[in-house]
PDB file of C-alpha atoms in Angstrom:
ATOM      1  CA  UNK A  21      15.800  -2.670  12.317  1.00 36.00           C
ATOM      2  CA  UNK A  22      14.943  -2.580   8.586  1.00 37.00           C
ATOM      3  CA  UNK A  23      13.132  -5.636   7.294  1.00 39.00           C
ATOM      4  CA  UNK A  24      13.885  -6.348   3.612  1.00 37.00           C
ATOM      5  CA  UNK A  25      12.124  -8.245   0.969  1.00 37.00           C
ATOM      6  CA  UNK A  26      15.546  -9.047  -0.598  1.00 38.00           C
ATOM      7  CA  UNK A  27      19.110  -7.668  -0.263  1.00 36.00           C
ATOM      8  CA  UNK A  28      18.765  -4.458  -2.188  1.00 42.00           C
ATOM      9  CA  UNK A  29      15.081  -3.293  -1.738  1.00 51.00           C
ATOM     10  CA  UNK A  30      13.706  -2.396   1.721  1.00 64.00           C
ATOM     11  CA  UNK A  31       9.873  -2.280   1.618  1.00 84.00           C
ATOM     12  CA  UNK A  32       8.935  -1.683   5.206  1.00 88.00           C
ATOM     13  CA  UNK A  33      10.700   1.150   6.827  1.00 89.00           C
ATOM     14  CA  UNK A  34      10.380  -0.264  10.287  1.00 91.00           C
ATOM     15  CA  UNK A  35      11.807   2.765  12.256  1.00 91.00           C
ATOM     16  CA  UNK A  36       9.440   5.113  10.364  1.00 89.00           C
ATOM     17  CA  UNK A  37       6.558   2.898  11.042  1.00 92.00           C
ATOM     18  CA  UNK A  38       7.281   2.565  14.687  1.00 93.00           C
ATOM     19  CA  UNK A  39       7.819   6.366  15.035  1.00 93.00           C
ATOM     20  CA  UNK A  40       4.462   6.859  13.405  1.00 92.00           C
ATOM     21  CA  UNK A  41       2.699   4.591  15.912  1.00 92.00           C
ATOM     22  CA  UNK A  42       4.465   6.592  18.652  1.00 94.00           C
ATOM     23  CA  UNK A  43       7.081   4.107  19.449  1.00 94.00           C
ATOM     24  CA  UNK A  44       4.450   1.618  20.529  1.00 95.00           C
ATOM     25  CA  UNK A  45       5.159  -1.739  19.010  1.00 95.00           C
ATOM     26  CA  UNK A  46       1.828  -3.211  20.030  1.00 95.00           C
ATOM     27  CA  UNK A  47       0.073  -0.151  18.322  1.00 95.00           C
ATOM     28  CA  UNK A  48       2.152  -0.719  15.214  1.00 95.00           C
ATOM     29  CA  UNK A  49       1.174  -4.444  15.120  1.00 95.00           C
ATOM     30  CA  UNK A  50      -2.540  -3.437  15.669  1.00 95.00           C
ATOM     31  CA  UNK A  51      -2.223  -0.912  12.626  1.00 94.00           C
ATOM     32  CA  UNK A  52      -0.581  -3.516  10.606  1.00 95.00           C
ATOM     33  CA  UNK A  53      -3.268  -6.182  11.273  1.00 95.00           C
ATOM     34  CA  UNK A  54      -6.015  -3.715  10.407  1.00 95.00           C
ATOM     35  CA  UNK A  55      -4.101  -2.806   7.104  1.00 95.00           C
ATOM     36  CA  UNK A  56      -3.798  -6.480   6.282  1.00 96.00           C
ATOM     37  CA  UNK A  57      -7.365  -7.122   6.758  1.00 96.00           C
ATOM     38  CA  UNK A  58      -8.469  -4.137   4.607  1.00 95.00           C
ATOM     39  CA  UNK A  59      -6.010  -3.669   1.787  1.00 96.00           C
ATOM     40  CA  UNK A  60      -7.431  -6.688  -0.260  1.00 96.00           C
ATOM     41  CA  UNK A  61     -10.846  -4.925  -0.381  1.00 96.00           C
ATOM     42  CA  UNK A  62      -9.120  -1.696  -1.732  1.00 96.00           C
ATOM     43  CA  UNK A  63      -7.432  -3.794  -4.333  1.00 96.00           C
ATOM     44  CA  UNK A  64     -10.756  -5.159  -5.404  1.00 97.00           C
ATOM     45  CA  UNK A  65     -12.230  -1.865  -5.696  1.00 97.00           C
ATOM     46  CA  UNK A  66      -9.420  -0.664  -7.804  1.00 97.00           C
ATOM     47  CA  UNK A  67      -9.698  -3.583  -9.952  1.00 97.00           C
ATOM     48  CA  UNK A  68     -13.371  -2.985 -10.527  1.00 97.00           C
ATOM     49  CA  UNK A  69     -12.985   0.760 -11.033  1.00 97.00           C
ATOM     50  CA  UNK A  70     -10.436   0.047 -13.695  1.00 97.00           C
ATOM     51  CA  UNK A  71     -12.637  -2.537 -15.345  1.00 96.00           C
ATOM     52  CA  UNK A  72     -15.568   0.020 -15.368  1.00 97.00           C
ATOM     53  CA  UNK A  73     -13.387   3.032 -16.561  1.00 96.00           C
ATOM     54  CA  UNK A  74     -14.355   4.810 -13.280  1.00 97.00           C
ATOM     55  CA  UNK A  75     -11.479   7.337 -13.100  1.00 97.00           C
ATOM     56  CA  UNK A  76     -12.946   9.068 -10.038  1.00 97.00           C
ATOM     57  CA  UNK A  77     -13.304   5.809  -7.933  1.00 97.00           C
ATOM     58  CA  UNK A  78      -9.703   4.810  -9.093  1.00 97.00           C
ATOM     59  CA  UNK A  79      -8.262   8.245  -7.856  1.00 97.00           C
ATOM     60  CA  UNK A  80     -10.313   8.048  -4.489  1.00 97.00           C
ATOM     61  CA  UNK A  81      -9.432   4.390  -3.765  1.00 97.00           C
ATOM     62  CA  UNK A  82      -5.771   4.813  -4.651  1.00 97.00           C
ATOM     63  CA  UNK A  83      -5.424   8.050  -2.639  1.00 97.00           C
ATOM     64  CA  UNK A  84      -6.765   6.093   0.435  1.00 96.00           C
ATOM     65  CA  UNK A  85      -4.504   3.225  -0.044  1.00 96.00           C
ATOM     66  CA  UNK A  86      -1.425   5.535  -0.606  1.00 96.00           C
ATOM     67  CA  UNK A  87      -2.165   7.174   2.924  1.00 94.00           C
ATOM     68  CA  UNK A  88      -2.365   3.647   4.412  1.00 94.00           C
ATOM     69  CA  UNK A  89       0.911   2.348   3.030  1.00 95.00           C
ATOM     70  CA  UNK A  90       2.650   5.628   3.763  1.00 93.00           C
ATOM     71  CA  UNK A  91       2.321   4.643   7.379  1.00 91.00           C
ATOM     72  CA  UNK A  92       4.745   1.861   7.031  1.00 93.00           C
ATOM     73  CA  UNK A  93       7.172   3.951   4.872  1.00 89.00           C
ATOM     74  CA  UNK A  94       6.633   1.442   1.883  1.00 91.00           C
ATOM     75  CA  UNK A  95       7.884   3.554  -0.952  1.00 92.00           C
ATOM     76  CA  UNK A  96       7.256   1.155  -3.832  1.00 92.00           C
ATOM     77  CA  UNK A  97       3.636   0.819  -2.805  1.00 94.00           C
ATOM     78  CA  UNK A  98       3.200   4.408  -2.082  1.00 95.00           C
ATOM     79  CA  UNK A  99       4.476   5.167  -5.594  1.00 95.00           C
ATOM     80  CA  UNK A 100       2.314   2.828  -7.263  1.00 95.00           C
ATOM     81  CA  UNK A 101      -0.816   4.041  -5.447  1.00 96.00           C
ATOM     82  CA  UNK A 102       0.156   7.821  -6.291  1.00 97.00           C
ATOM     83  CA  UNK A 103       0.548   6.814  -9.919  1.00 96.00           C
ATOM     84  CA  UNK A 104      -2.996   5.268  -9.907  1.00 97.00           C
ATOM     85  CA  UNK A 105      -4.320   8.415  -7.959  1.00 97.00           C
ATOM     86  CA  UNK A 106      -2.779  10.655 -10.601  1.00 97.00           C
ATOM     87  CA  UNK A 107      -4.286   8.569 -13.346  1.00 97.00           C
ATOM     88  CA  UNK A 108      -7.637   8.858 -11.853  1.00 97.00           C
ATOM     89  CA  UNK A 109      -7.370  12.501 -11.412  1.00 96.00           C
ATOM     90  CA  UNK A 110      -6.401  13.116 -15.096  1.00 97.00           C
ATOM     91  CA  UNK A 111      -8.946  10.523 -16.361  1.00 96.00           C
ATOM     92  CA  UNK A 112      -6.207   8.489 -18.110  1.00 95.00           C
ATOM     93  CA  UNK A 113      -6.392   5.060 -17.226  1.00 95.00           C
ATOM     94  CA  UNK A 114      -4.576   3.485 -20.213  1.00 94.00           C
ATOM     95  CA  UNK A 115      -1.720   1.971 -18.031  1.00 94.00           C
ATOM     96  CA  UNK A 116      -3.919   1.366 -15.150  1.00 94.00           C
ATOM     97  CA  UNK A 117      -3.764  -2.484 -15.372  1.00 93.00           C
ATOM     98  CA  UNK A 118      -0.023  -2.482 -15.338  1.00 95.00           C
ATOM     99  CA  UNK A 119       0.288  -0.007 -12.453  1.00 96.00           C
ATOM    100  CA  UNK A 120      -2.220  -2.071 -10.500  1.00 96.00           C
ATOM    101  CA  UNK A 121      -0.020  -5.147 -11.063  1.00 96.00           C
ATOM    102  CA  UNK A 122       2.901  -3.153  -9.602  1.00 95.00           C
ATOM    103  CA  UNK A 123       0.757  -2.114  -6.826  1.00 96.00           C
ATOM    104  CA  UNK A 124      -0.392  -5.516  -6.100  1.00 96.00           C
ATOM    105  CA  UNK A 125       3.244  -6.817  -6.096  1.00 95.00           C
ATOM    106  CA  UNK A 126       4.642  -4.225  -3.750  1.00 94.00           C
ATOM    107  CA  UNK A 127       1.576  -4.777  -1.431  1.00 96.00           C
ATOM    108  CA  UNK A 128       2.488  -8.564  -1.350  1.00 95.00           C
ATOM    109  CA  UNK A 129       5.956  -7.716  -0.501  1.00 94.00           C
ATOM    110  CA  UNK A 130       4.771  -5.297   2.345  1.00 94.00           C
ATOM    111  CA  UNK A 131       2.410  -7.920   3.539  1.00 95.00           C
ATOM    112  CA  UNK A 132       5.339 -10.551   4.073  1.00 93.00           C
ATOM    113  CA  UNK A 133       7.281  -7.796   5.933  1.00 92.00           C
ATOM    114  CA  UNK A 134       4.333  -6.736   8.099  1.00 94.00           C
ATOM    115  CA  UNK A 135       3.737 -10.336   9.038  1.00 93.00           C
ATOM    116  CA  UNK A 136       7.340 -10.533  10.482  1.00 91.00           C
ATOM    117  CA  UNK A 137       7.071  -7.535  12.766  1.00 89.00           C
ATOM    118  CA  UNK A 138       8.524  -8.919  15.894  1.00 83.00           C
TER     119      UNK A 138
END
């Protein structure tokens, strides 16, 4: 079962996410609930780090968020977080706001799908 945000773009790779949870649907739901509680804090940290020009904090926070969304096979969010991580590592935050907006949208899409896990 692959949940979809629209007809062409899967956000949540349900089979991959379930596999990462050892096939345990209850565990997957618990992991999803924890993620949904925590990711707004990470977004706020990224927003603040970008505003302060703190490239190291951007890279560190994006790296953690990338790992969390990878658990759900959420490639658009993984890609955006990875881009922010690279920006932090290279100390080039010029496109940070745009990339953060992309990440925020990808996470909003993922949130909708995680909330629909049966």
